[in-house]
CSV table of C-alpha atoms in Angstrom, one decimal:
chain,number,residue,atom,x,y,z
A,219,MET,CA,0.0,0.0,0.0
A,220,PRO,CA,1.5,3.3,-1.0
A,221,ARG,CA,2.3,5.8,1.8
A,222,ALA,CA,1.0,9.3,1.3
A,223,ALA,CA,2.4,12.0,3.5
A,224,VAL,CA,-0.2,14.8,4.0
A,225,ILE,CA,1.6,17.9,5.1
A,226,ASN,CA,0.1,19.4,8.2
A,227,TYR,CA,1.6,22.8,8.3
A,228,GLY,CA,-1.1,24.7,10.1
A,229,VAL,CA,-4.7,24.5,10.7
A,230,GLY,CA,-7.8,23.2,9.0
A,231,ASN,CA,-9.7,20.1,8.3
A,232,LEU,CA,-7.4,17.2,7.2
A,233,ARG,CA,-9.7,14.5,8.3
A,234,SER,CA,-11.8,14.4,5.1
A,235,LEU,CA,-8.7,14.3,3.0
A,236,GLN,CA,-7.2,11.5,5.1
A,237,ARG,CA,-10.4,9.5,4.7
A,238,GLY,CA,-10.5,10.1,1.0
A,239,LEU,CA,-7.0,9.0,0.5
A,240,GLU,CA,-7.5,5.9,2.6
A,241,LYS,CA,-10.6,5.0,0.7
A,242,SER,CA,-8.5,5.3,-2.4
A,243,GLY,CA,-6.1,2.7,-1.1
A,244,ALA,CA,-3.3,4.8,0.4
A,245,LYS,CA,-1.8,4.6,3.9
A,246,VAL,CA,-1.9,8.2,5.2
A,247,LEU,CA,0.6,9.9,7.4
A,248,ILE,CA,-0.4,13.4,8.6
A,249,THR,CA,3.0,15.0,9.3
A,250,TYR,CA,5.1,18.0,9.8
A,251,SER,CA,8.5,16.2,9.6
A,252,PRO,CA,11.0,16.4,6.8
A,253,SER,CA,12.1,12.8,7.3
A,254,ASP,CA,8.5,11.6,6.9
A,255,LEU,CA,8.4,13.3,3.5
A,256,ALA,CA,11.6,11.5,2.5
A,257,LYS,CA,10.2,8.1,3.6
A,258,SER,CA,6.8,8.5,1.9
A,259,ASP,CA,5.9,7.4,-1.7
A,260,ALA,CA,3.8,10.5,-2.3
A,261,ILE,CA,3.2,14.0,-0.9
A,262,VAL,CA,-0.1,15.7,-0.5
A,263,LEU,CA,0.0,19.5,0.1
A,264,PRO,CA,-3.4,20.6,1.3
A,265,GLY,CA,-4.2,24.1,2.3
A,266,VAL,CA,-6.6,26.6,3.6
A,267,GLY,CA,-6.1,30.1,4.8
A,268,ALA,CA,-3.8,32.8,3.6
A,269,PHE,CA,-0.9,32.3,1.2
A,270,ALA,CA,1.8,34.3,3.3
A,271,GLU,CA,1.0,32.4,6.5
A,272,ALA,CA,1.0,29.1,4.7
A,273,ILE,CA,4.4,29.6,3.0
A,274,LYS,CA,5.9,30.7,6.3
A,275,ASN,CA,4.6,27.6,8.1
A,276,LEU,CA,5.8,25.4,5.2
A,277,SER,CA,9.4,26.7,5.2
A,278,PRO,CA,10.9,24.2,7.7
A,279,LEU,CA,9.7,21.5,5.2
A,280,SER,CA,10.4,23.1,1.9
A,281,ASP,CA,13.9,21.6,1.4
A,282,ALA,CA,12.6,18.1,1.9
A,283,LEU,CA,9.6,18.8,-0.3
A,284,LEU,CA,11.7,20.2,-3.2
A,285,GLN,CA,14.1,17.3,-2.9
A,286,SER,CA,11.2,14.8,-3.1
A,287,VAL,CA,9.8,16.5,-6.2
A,288,ARG,CA,13.3,16.4,-7.8
A,289,ASP,CA,13.4,12.7,-7.0
A,290,GLY,CA,10.3,12.3,-9.0
A,291,LYS,CA,7.9,11.5,-6.1
A,292,PRO,CA,4.3,12.4,-7.0
A,293,LEU,CA,2.9,15.4,-5.3
A,294,LEU,CA,-0.7,16.6,-5.2
A,295,GLY,CA,-1.4,20.2,-4.3
A,296,ILE,CA,-5.0,21.0,-3.2
A,297,CYS,CA,-6.5,24.5,-3.3
A,298,LEU,CA,-4.0,26.7,-1.5
A,299,GLY,CA,-1.6,23.7,-1.9
A,300,LEU,CA,-1.9,24.3,-5.7
A,301,GLN,CA,-1.2,28.0,-5.2
A,302,LEU,CA,1.9,27.4,-3.1
A,303,LEU,CA,3.5,25.6,-6.0
A,304,PHE,CA,3.5,28.8,-8.1
A,305,THR,CA,6.2,31.5,-8.5
A,306,ARG,CA,4.3,34.2,-6.7
A,307,SER,CA,1.0,35.2,-5.3
A,308,TYR,CA,-0.6,38.6,-5.0
A,309,GLU,CA,-2.6,37.7,-2.0
A,310,GLY,CA,-1.7,40.3,0.7
A,311,GLY,CA,1.0,41.9,-1.5
A,312,SER,CA,3.5,40.1,-3.7
A,313,LYS,CA,4.7,36.8,-2.0
A,314,ASN,CA,7.0,34.2,-3.3
A,315,GLY,CA,5.9,30.6,-3.6
A,316,LEU,CA,7.8,27.4,-4.2
A,317,ASN,CA,8.3,28.2,-7.9
A,318,LEU,CA,7.7,24.6,-9.0
A,319,ILE,CA,5.2,25.9,-11.5
A,320,GLN,CA,6.0,29.1,-13.3
A,321,GLY,CA,3.2,31.7,-13.0
A,322,GLU,CA,1.2,33.8,-10.7
A,323,ILE,CA,-1.8,33.6,-8.3
A,324,VAL,CA,-4.1,36.5,-9.0
A,325,LYS,CA,-7.4,37.7,-7.5
A,326,LEU,CA,-10.6,36.6,-9.1
A,327,PRO,CA,-12.3,39.6,-11.0
A,328,ASP,CA,-14.6,42.0,-9.1
A,329,THR,CA,-17.5,41.2,-11.5
A,330,VAL,CA,-18.2,38.1,-9.4
A,331,LYS,CA,-18.7,37.5,-5.7
A,332,THR,CA,-15.7,36.3,-3.8
A,333,PRO,CA,-14.9,33.9,-2.3
A,334,HIS,CA,-15.9,31.6,-5.1
A,335,ILE,CA,-17.8,29.1,-2.9
A,336,GLY,CA,-19.7,26.1,-4.1
A,337,TRP,CA,-20.0,23.5,-6.9
A,338,ASN,CA,-18.7,24.4,-10.3
A,339,THR,CA,-17.8,22.3,-13.4
A,340,ILE,CA,-14.4,21.4,-14.8
A,341,GLN,CA,-13.9,21.4,-18.5
A,342,ILE,CA,-11.2,18.9,-19.3
A,343,ALA,CA,-8.7,20.3,-21.8
A,344,LYS,CA,-6.4,17.3,-22.2
A,345,PRO,CA,-6.0,13.7,-21.0
A,346,ASN,CA,-4.0,12.9,-18.0
A,347,PRO,CA,-3.9,9.9,-15.6
A,348,LEU,CA,-5.4,12.2,-12.9
A,349,VAL,CA,-8.6,12.6,-14.8
A,350,GLU,CA,-8.9,9.1,-16.1
A,351,ASN,CA,-12.6,8.1,-16.0
A,352,VAL,CA,-13.6,11.5,-14.7
A,353,GLN,CA,-16.4,12.9,-16.9
A,354,ASN,CA,-16.0,16.3,-18.6
A,355,ASN,CA,-18.1,18.9,-16.8
A,356,SER,CA,-18.0,17.0,-13.5
A,357,PHE,CA,-19.0,19.2,-10.6
A,358,MET,CA,-16.3,19.9,-8.0
A,359,TYR,CA,-16.4,21.9,-4.8
A,360,PHE,CA,-14.4,25.1,-4.8
A,361,VAL,CA,-13.7,27.7,-2.2
A,362,HIS,CA,-11.1,30.4,-3.0
A,363,THR,CA,-10.6,34.1,-3.9
A,364,TYR,CA,-7.4,33.9,-5.8
A,365,SER,CA,-6.8,31.7,-8.9
A,366,PRO,CA,-3.8,30.4,-10.8
A,367,LYS,CA,-2.4,32.0,-14.0
A,368,PRO,CA,0.5,29.8,-15.2
A,369,SER,CA,3.0,31.2,-17.6
A,370,GLU,CA,2.4,28.4,-20.0
A,371,GLN,CA,-0.8,26.6,-20.7
A,372,SER,CA,0.7,23.2,-21.6
A,373,GLY,CA,0.2,21.8,-18.0
A,374,VAL,CA,-3.4,22.8,-17.8
A,375,ILE,CA,-5.5,19.7,-17.7
A,376,ALA,CA,-8.9,21.3,-16.9
A,377,TYR,CA,-10.4,24.8,-16.8
A,378,THR,CA,-13.2,26.3,-14.7
A,379,GLU,CA,-15.2,29.5,-15.3
A,380,TYR,CA,-16.0,32.0,-12.6
A,381,GLY,CA,-15.8,35.6,-13.9
A,382,VAL,CA,-12.7,34.4,-15.7
A,383,LYS,CA,-11.6,31.1,-17.2
A,384,PHE,CA,-8.9,29.7,-14.9
A,385,PRO,CA,-7.0,26.4,-14.7
A,386,SER,CA,-8.6,24.1,-12.1
A,387,ILE,CA,-6.3,21.1,-12.7
A,388,ILE,CA,-2.6,21.4,-13.5
A,389,ALA,CA,-0.1,18.7,-14.1
A,390,LYS,CA,3.6,18.9,-14.7
A,391,LYS,CA,5.6,15.6,-14.7
A,392,ASN,CA,5.2,14.3,-11.1
A,393,LEU,CA,3.3,17.5,-10.0
A,394,PHE,CA,-0.4,17.4,-9.8
A,395,ALA,CA,-2.7,20.1,-8.5
A,396,THR,CA,-6.4,21.0,-8.1
A,397,GLN,CA,-7.9,24.4,-7.3
A,398,PHE,CA,-11.0,22.6,-6.0
A,399,HIS,CA,-11.2,20.2,-3.1
A,400,PRO,CA,-11.4,16.6,-4.3
A,401,GLU,CA,-12.0,15.3,-0.8
A,402,LYS,CA,-15.1,17.4,-0.6
A,403,SER,CA,-16.4,16.8,-4.1
A,404,SER,CA,-18.4,13.6,-3.6
A,405,LYS,CA,-17.8,10.8,-6.0
A,406,PRO,CA,-16.1,12.7,-8.9
A,407,GLY,CA,-13.6,14.1,-6.3
A,408,LEU,CA,-12.9,10.7,-4.9
A,409,ALA,CA,-12.2,9.5,-8.4
A,410,ILE,CA,-9.5,12.1,-8.7
A,411,LEU,CA,-8.0,10.9,-5.4
A,412,LYS,CA,-8.1,7.3,-6.5
A,413,ASN,CA,-6.3,8.3,-9.8
A,414,PHE,CA,-3.6,10.0,-7.8
A,415,VAL,CA,-3.1,6.9,-5.7
A,416,LYS,CA,-3.0,4.8,-8.9
A,417,ILE,CA,-0.3,7.2,-10.3
A,418,VAL,CA,1.7,6.6,-7.1
A,419,LYS,CA,1.5,2.8,-7.5
A,420,ARG,CA,3.0,2.9,-11.0
B,109,MET,CA,-21.1,27.3,-14.1
B,110,LEU,CA,-21.3,27.9,-10.3
B,111,THR,CA,-24.5,26.3,-9.1
B,112,LYS,CA,-26.8,27.4,-6.3
B,113,ARG,CA,-26.6,25.3,-3.2
B,114,ILE,CA,-29.3,23.4,-1.3
B,115,ILE,CA,-28.4,22.9,2.3
B,116,PRO,CA,-30.4,20.8,4.9
B,117,CYS,CA,-29.9,22.0,8.4
B,118,LEU,CA,-29.9,19.7,11.5
B,119,ASP,CA,-30.5,20.9,15.0
B,120,VAL,CA,-28.2,18.9,17.3
B,121,LYS,CA,-28.4,18.7,21.1
B,122,ASP,CA,-26.0,16.6,23.3
B,123,GLY,CA,-24.9,14.9,20.1
B,124,LYS,CA,-28.3,13.8,18.9
B,125,VAL,CA,-30.7,15.4,16.4
B,126,VAL,CA,-33.5,17.2,18.2
B,127,LYS,CA,-36.4,16.0,16.2
B,128,GLY,CA,-36.7,12.7,14.4
B,129,VAL,CA,-36.3,13.1,10.7
B,130,GLN,CA,-38.8,11.4,8.4
B,131,PHE,CA,-37.6,10.1,5.1
B,132,LYS,CA,-39.9,8.4,2.8
B,133,ASN,CA,-40.7,5.0,4.4
B,134,LEU,CA,-38.1,5.6,7.0
B,135,THR,CA,-37.9,7.5,10.2
B,136,VAL,CA,-34.3,8.1,11.4
B,137,GLU,CA,-33.9,9.2,15.0
B,138,GLY,CA,-30.8,10.2,16.8
B,139,ASP,CA,-27.6,10.1,15.0
B,140,PRO,CA,-26.7,13.3,13.1
B,141,ALA,CA,-23.8,11.6,11.2
B,142,LYS,CA,-26.1,8.9,9.8
B,143,LEU,CA,-28.7,11.5,8.7
B,144,ALA,CA,-25.9,13.6,7.1
B,145,ALA,CA,-24.9,10.5,5.1
B,146,ILE,CA,-28.4,10.1,3.9
B,147,TYR,CA,-28.8,13.7,2.8
B,148,ALA,CA,-25.3,13.6,1.1
B,149,GLU,CA,-26.4,10.5,-0.8
B,150,GLN,CA,-29.6,12.2,-1.8
B,151,GLY,CA,-27.7,15.1,-3.4
B,152,ALA,CA,-27.4,17.8,-0.8
B,153,ASP,CA,-24.7,20.2,-1.7
B,154,GLU,CA,-23.7,21.0,1.9
B,155,LEU,CA,-24.9,20.4,5.4
B,156,VAL,CA,-25.2,22.6,8.5
B,157,PHE,CA,-25.4,21.4,12.1
B,158,LEU,CA,-26.7,23.9,14.5
B,159,ASP,CA,-25.5,22.8,18.0
B,160,ILE,CA,-28.0,23.8,20.6
B,161,THR,CA,-26.4,21.9,23.5
B,162,ALA,CA,-27.1,24.1,26.5
B,163,SER,CA,-24.6,22.8,29.1
B,164,TYR,CA,-21.0,23.7,28.7
B,165,GLU,CA,-19.9,20.2,29.9
B,166,LYS,CA,-21.6,18.5,27.0
B,167,ARG,CA,-20.2,20.9,24.4
B,168,GLY,CA,-17.6,18.2,23.4
B,169,THR,CA,-20.4,16.0,22.0
B,170,ILE,CA,-20.5,18.0,18.8
B,171,LEU,CA,-16.8,17.3,18.1
B,172,ASP,CA,-17.7,13.6,18.1
B,173,VAL,CA,-20.5,14.3,15.6
B,174,ALA,CA,-18.2,16.2,13.4
B,175,LYS,CA,-15.6,13.5,13.4
B,176,ARG,CA,-18.1,10.7,12.6
B,177,THR,CA,-19.7,12.9,9.9
B,178,ALA,CA,-16.4,13.7,8.2
B,179,ASP,CA,-15.7,10.0,8.1
B,180,MET,CA,-18.9,9.3,6.4
B,181,ILE,CA,-19.5,12.0,3.9
B,182,SER,CA,-17.4,13.8,1.2
B,183,ILE,CA,-19.3,17.0,0.9
B,184,PRO,CA,-18.7,20.1,3.0
B,185,PHE,CA,-20.4,20.7,6.3
B,186,THR,CA,-20.6,23.7,8.7
B,187,VAL,CA,-21.0,23.6,12.5
B,188,GLY,CA,-22.7,26.5,14.3
B,189,GLY,CA,-23.9,27.3,17.8
B,190,GLY,CA,-22.1,28.1,21.0
B,191,ILE,CA,-18.7,29.0,19.4
B,192,ARG,CA,-16.9,31.3,21.8
B,193,ASN,CA,-13.3,31.5,20.9
B,194,LEU,CA,-10.4,30.4,18.5
B,195,THR,CA,-10.0,27.1,20.5
B,196,ASP,CA,-13.7,26.2,19.8
B,197,ILE,CA,-13.1,26.9,16.1
B,198,ARG,CA,-9.8,25.0,16.0
B,199,ASN,CA,-11.3,22.0,17.7
B,200,LEU,CA,-14.2,21.9,15.2
B,201,LEU,CA,-12.0,22.2,12.1
B,202,ASN,CA,-9.7,19.5,13.5
B,203,SER,CA,-12.6,17.3,14.0
B,204,GLY,CA,-13.5,17.5,10.4
B,205,ALA,CA,-15.9,20.5,10.1
B,206,ASP,CA,-15.1,22.6,6.9
B,207,LYS,CA,-16.6,25.8,8.2
B,208,VAL,CA,-17.9,27.2,11.4
B,209,SER,CA,-20.8,29.6,11.8
B,210,ILE,CA,-20.5,32.3,14.5
B,211,ASN,CA,-23.3,34.4,15.7
B,212,THR,CA,-23.4,35.8,19.3
B,213,THR,CA,-19.7,36.0,20.0
B,214,ALA,CA,-19.2,37.7,16.6
B,215,ILE,CA,-21.3,40.6,17.8
B,216,ARG,CA,-20.0,40.6,21.4
B,217,GLU,CA,-16.3,40.4,20.4
B,218,SER,CA,-16.0,41.3,16.7
B,219,GLN,CA,-12.3,40.8,16.8
B,220,LEU,CA,-12.9,37.1,17.0
B,221,VAL,CA,-14.1,37.2,13.3
B,222,LYS,CA,-10.9,39.0,12.3
B,223,GLN,CA,-8.6,36.7,14.2
B,224,ALA,CA,-10.5,33.6,13.0
B,225,ALA,CA,-10.3,34.7,9.4
B,226,GLU,CA,-6.6,35.5,9.8
B,227,THR,CA,-5.8,32.2,11.5
B,228,PHE,CA,-8.0,29.7,9.6
B,229,GLY,CA,-8.9,31.6,6.4
B,230,SER,CA,-12.0,33.5,5.5
B,231,GLN,CA,-13.3,30.4,3.6
B,232,CYS,CA,-14.2,28.7,6.8
B,233,ILE,CA,-15.8,31.6,8.7
B,234,VAL,CA,-19.5,32.0,8.2
B,235,VAL,CA,-21.3,34.7,10.2
B,236,ALA,CA,-24.8,33.9,11.1
B,237,ILE,CA,-27.1,36.9,11.7
B,238,ASP,CA,-30.5,36.5,13.3
B,239,SER,CA,-32.5,39.4,11.8
B,240,LYS,CA,-35.9,40.9,12.7
B,241,ARG,CA,-37.7,43.5,10.8
B,242,ILE,CA,-38.3,46.9,12.5
B,243,TYR,CA,-41.0,48.8,10.6
B,244,VAL,CA,-40.5,52.6,10.3
B,245,LYS,CA,-42.3,55.5,8.7
B,246,GLU,CA,-39.2,57.4,7.7
B,247,ASP,CA,-35.5,56.9,7.3
B,248,VAL,CA,-33.5,56.3,10.5
B,249,PRO,CA,-30.0,57.5,11.0
B,250,ASP,CA,-27.3,54.7,10.8
B,251,LYS,CA,-29.9,52.2,9.7
B,252,ILE,CA,-30.3,50.8,6.2
B,253,VAL,CA,-34.0,51.2,5.6
B,254,VAL,CA,-35.6,49.3,2.7
B,255,ASP,CA,-39.1,49.4,1.1
B,256,THR,CA,-40.7,46.0,1.3
B,257,PRO,CA,-44.3,44.8,0.2
B,258,GLN,CA,-45.2,44.9,3.9
B,259,GLY,CA,-43.8,48.4,4.5
B,260,ARG,CA,-40.5,50.3,5.1
B,261,CYS,CA,-38.2,48.6,7.6
B,262,TRP,CA,-34.7,47.9,8.7
B,263,TRP,CA,-33.4,44.6,10.3
B,264,GLU,CA,-32.2,44.4,13.9
B,265,ALA,CA,-29.6,41.7,14.7
B,266,TYR,CA,-30.4,39.5,17.6
B,267,VAL,CA,-28.2,37.2,19.6
B,268,GLU,CA,-28.4,34.2,22.0
B,269,GLY,CA,-30.7,32.2,19.8
B,270,GLY,CA,-32.9,35.1,19.0
B,271,ARG,CA,-33.6,36.1,22.6
B,272,THR,CA,-31.6,39.3,22.9
B,273,PRO,CA,-31.9,42.4,20.6
B,274,THR,CA,-28.7,44.2,19.9
B,275,GLY,CA,-29.9,47.5,18.4
B,276,LEU,CA,-27.4,46.7,15.5
B,277,ASP,CA,-28.6,47.1,12.0
B,278,ALA,CA,-28.2,43.6,10.5
B,279,ILE,CA,-27.2,44.8,7.0
B,280,SER,CA,-24.5,47.2,8.4
B,281,TRP,CA,-23.2,44.4,10.6
B,282,ALA,CA,-23.0,42.2,7.6
B,283,MET,CA,-20.9,44.8,5.8
B,284,LYS,CA,-18.7,45.1,8.8
B,285,VAL,CA,-18.0,41.4,9.1
B,286,LYS,CA,-17.0,41.3,5.4
B,287,GLU,CA,-14.3,43.9,6.3
B,288,LEU,CA,-13.3,41.7,9.3
B,289,GLY,CA,-12.8,38.7,7.0
B,290,ALA,CA,-16.0,36.6,7.0
B,291,GLY,CA,-16.3,34.4,3.9
B,292,GLU,CA,-20.0,33.9,3.9
B,293,LEU,CA,-23.2,35.2,5.5
B,294,LEU,CA,-26.1,33.2,6.9
B,295,PRO,CA,-29.0,35.6,7.6
B,296,THR,CA,-32.0,33.9,9.4
B,297,SER,CA,-35.2,35.8,9.2
B,298,MET,CA,-36.8,35.8,12.6
B,299,ASP,CA,-40.1,37.0,11.1
B,300,CYS,CA,-40.2,34.1,8.7
B,301,ASP,CA,-38.5,31.2,10.6
B,302,GLY,CA,-40.8,28.3,11.3
B,303,MET,CA,-43.7,30.0,9.5
B,304,GLN,CA,-43.2,28.1,6.1
B,305,THR,CA,-44.5,31.2,4.3
B,306,GLY,CA,-41.3,31.9,2.4
B,307,TYR,CA,-38.0,33.5,3.0
B,308,ASP,CA,-37.5,37.3,3.7
B,309,ILE,CA,-36.5,38.1,0.2
B,310,PRO,CA,-35.7,41.9,0.8
B,311,LEU,CA,-33.4,40.8,3.6
B,312,THR,CA,-31.3,38.3,1.6
B,313,ARG,CA,-31.4,40.6,-1.5
B,314,THR,CA,-30.2,43.7,0.5
B,315,MET,CA,-27.5,41.7,2.2
B,316,SER,CA,-26.3,40.2,-0.9
B,317,GLU,CA,-26.2,43.5,-2.8
B,318,LYS,CA,-24.6,45.5,0.0
B,319,THR,CA,-21.8,42.9,0.8
B,320,ASN,CA,-21.2,41.0,-2.4
B,321,LEU,CA,-20.4,38.0,-0.2
B,322,PRO,CA,-22.1,34.6,-0.7
B,323,VAL,CA,-25.4,34.5,1.2
B,324,ILE,CA,-27.1,31.4,2.6
B,325,ALA,CA,-30.8,32.2,3.0
B,326,SER,CA,-32.4,30.7,6.1
B,327,GLY,CA,-35.9,30.8,7.7
B,328,GLY,CA,-39.3,30.4,6.1
B,329,ALA,CA,-39.0,27.7,3.4
B,330,GLY,CA,-42.4,26.1,3.0
B,331,ASN,CA,-42.5,25.1,-0.6
B,332,LEU,CA,-40.5,24.9,-3.8
B,333,GLU,CA,-41.6,28.3,-5.0
B,334,HIS,CA,-40.1,29.9,-1.9
B,335,ILE,CA,-36.7,28.4,-2.6
B,336,PHE,CA,-36.9,29.5,-6.3
B,337,GLU,CA,-37.7,33.1,-5.1
B,338,VAL,CA,-34.9,33.4,-2.7
B,339,LEU,CA,-32.3,32.1,-5.1
B,340,THR,CA,-33.5,34.4,-7.9
B,341,GLU,CA,-35.2,37.5,-6.7
B,342,GLY,CA,-33.6,37.2,-3.2
B,343,LYS,CA,-30.1,36.9,-4.8
B,344,ALA,CA,-29.1,34.2,-2.3
B,345,ASP,CA,-26.4,31.8,-3.3
B,346,ALA,CA,-27.7,29.0,-1.2
B,347,ALA,CA,-30.9,28.0,0.4
B,348,LEU,CA,-30.9,26.4,3.9
B,349,ALA,CA,-34.0,24.6,5.0
B,350,ALA,CA,-34.9,22.2,7.8
B,351,SER,CA,-38.5,21.1,8.2
B,352,ILE,CA,-39.4,20.7,4.6
B,353,PHE,CA,-36.7,18.1,4.3
B,354,HIS,CA,-37.0,16.5,7.8
B,355,ARG,CA,-40.7,16.0,7.4
B,356,SER,CA,-40.1,14.7,3.9
B,357,GLN,CA,-42.4,17.3,2.4
B,358,TYR,CA,-39.9,17.4,-0.4
B,359,SER,CA,-36.8,15.4,-1.2
B,360,ILE,CA,-33.6,17.1,-2.3
B,361,GLU,CA,-34.2,15.5,-5.7
B,362,GLU,CA,-37.6,17.2,-6.1
B,363,VAL,CA,-36.2,20.5,-5.0
B,364,LYS,CA,-33.3,20.3,-7.5
B,365,LYS,CA,-35.5,19.1,-10.3
B,366,TYR,CA,-38.0,21.9,-9.8
B,367,LEU,CA,-35.3,24.6,-9.7
B,368,SER,CA,-33.3,23.3,-12.7
B,369,GLU,CA,-36.4,23.2,-14.8
B,370,ARG,CA,-36.8,26.9,-14.0
B,371,GLY,CA,-33.3,27.7,-15.1
B,372,VAL,CA,-31.6,27.8,-11.7
B,373,PRO,CA,-28.2,26.2,-12.1
B,374,MET,CA,-28.0,23.0,-9.9
B,375,ARG,CA,-25.5,20.3,-9.3
B,376,PRO,CA,-27.3,17.1,-10.6
B,377,ILE,CA,-28.3,14.4,-8.2
B,378,LYS,CA,-26.8,11.6,-10.2
B,379,GLU,CA,-23.1,11.8,-10.5
B,380,GLU,CA,-21.4,10.0,-13.3
B,381,VAL,CA,-17.9,8.7,-12.5
C-alpha cells in the first residue's frame, strides 16, 4: 500500500482528506516532519487560509519537499496547496511561492462574488492519468478568492469559469494540483484521489 | 457554471438530532452523522449542524458528531452554535468540520471574526445573523431602511438564539464582518423562521447586494416556489431549510428538479464517474 504524507503545516480540516486517500487505497501519514516526506511514496500538500501564513509555516519542510519533487515523487497540491507551488501570489501583497510551476496567483475579478464558494464544473482540456474516467463537466467543490495564472498553458488539464476562465487542474511531470477540493467533491472528487493513488503505485 | 446550493440544516443537542427526521418510508432518530450521510447521498450540496447543547460540559459531543460525519460524507459541512473562541473553532475544524458559523460571539467580540479569518482563512468563517424587521415611517440615521411589500423597515440583529436584541442594523453588521474577513453570511429571518410562508426576500437581497459575499438564506422555506424566489429575486447563493426536508415534504431531488427546470443552475443528483 503506497504511503502518502499529508503535510500538516497549520490548521484546517485534514480529516476528510485523510479518509478520501484511505478509501483510495493509500496509507496516510499526517505529518510536519521532513524525514517523513523523505520516507513516503507521495506527498499531498493541502491548504486553507492565507498564502503568506502558509508559505511561512511550510518553510521548515520546503527543502525536503523540493528534494522529493526532484526525486520524481508524485505530489498533489490542493486549493492553497496548488497556489503554493507557483512562482508568486498577489494575496496580501506580492509573496514568493515554491516556484515549481511558473506563473502567478491573482485575485478573481470584481465582477463576481468572492470567495468563489460552491460546486462548479471542470472542462477537461487534455487527457491525464489524474482525470482518467472523470467525466468532462463534472462538478467539484471550490472555495477560493485567488486563482492560478500559469506562464504556459501546456500543463493545464482542466479549466473552470467564474468571472474568468482559470486552470482548475494542473499537471507537470510528477506534480499534480487542483484548485478545488477533491476530498469534498463527492464521487467525482474521490475518483481524482483514486487516480492520484494509482499514479503513485505505478 | 457555479451552481446554487441546497443545504439541509440539522439541530443537534447533546450529540443527537433534536427532532426525528422522516424520510420516505423511514424515520431516522438520533444520530446526526447517519442523517448527514443520507442527505449527502440524496444530493445535498452541503450540510449545516446547529448545536443547541445548553450545558458547557456536554459541548464536546458536537466534536464527536463532526468526526463521525467527516468520516462518512465527502461534501462540506458547517457547524454553528455556541462558538466562543479560537479554540472552539480549531477543535471543530480539526474534528472535520469545513466551516464554522459564528453568531453571538461575533457581535459581542467582533475581533474574533478577524482573528479567526486570519488564523484559519475566510473560507471557513460563516457569520450567522438572526435578523428581525423593525418597521418605520421614515429613514432612521445609521440604519439601512428598505421598502418591502409589507412596509418600510430595517433589520435588527439578535443574539443568543434570537432572545436578545442588539440594536445593531443587520445589514450594516454584515458589511462590517465582510471587512473583518468573513467568507459567507447566513441571515436567518426571525419573522419568517418556522412559518413556512417563504424567506424574507428583501433581507437576503439587500445583504447580498450590499456585501457581495455569498449569502445562505435561512428561515421560512415552506414550498419549492419559496426556494426558487430566494435564489433568484432574493439573490441568495444557497438556500438552507430544515423542516421541509426533515418532514419529507420534499426530497432534495424534487427541489433540484424543480429549480433546474426553471433555469436555476443546480448540481445534478446523479453523479457519473
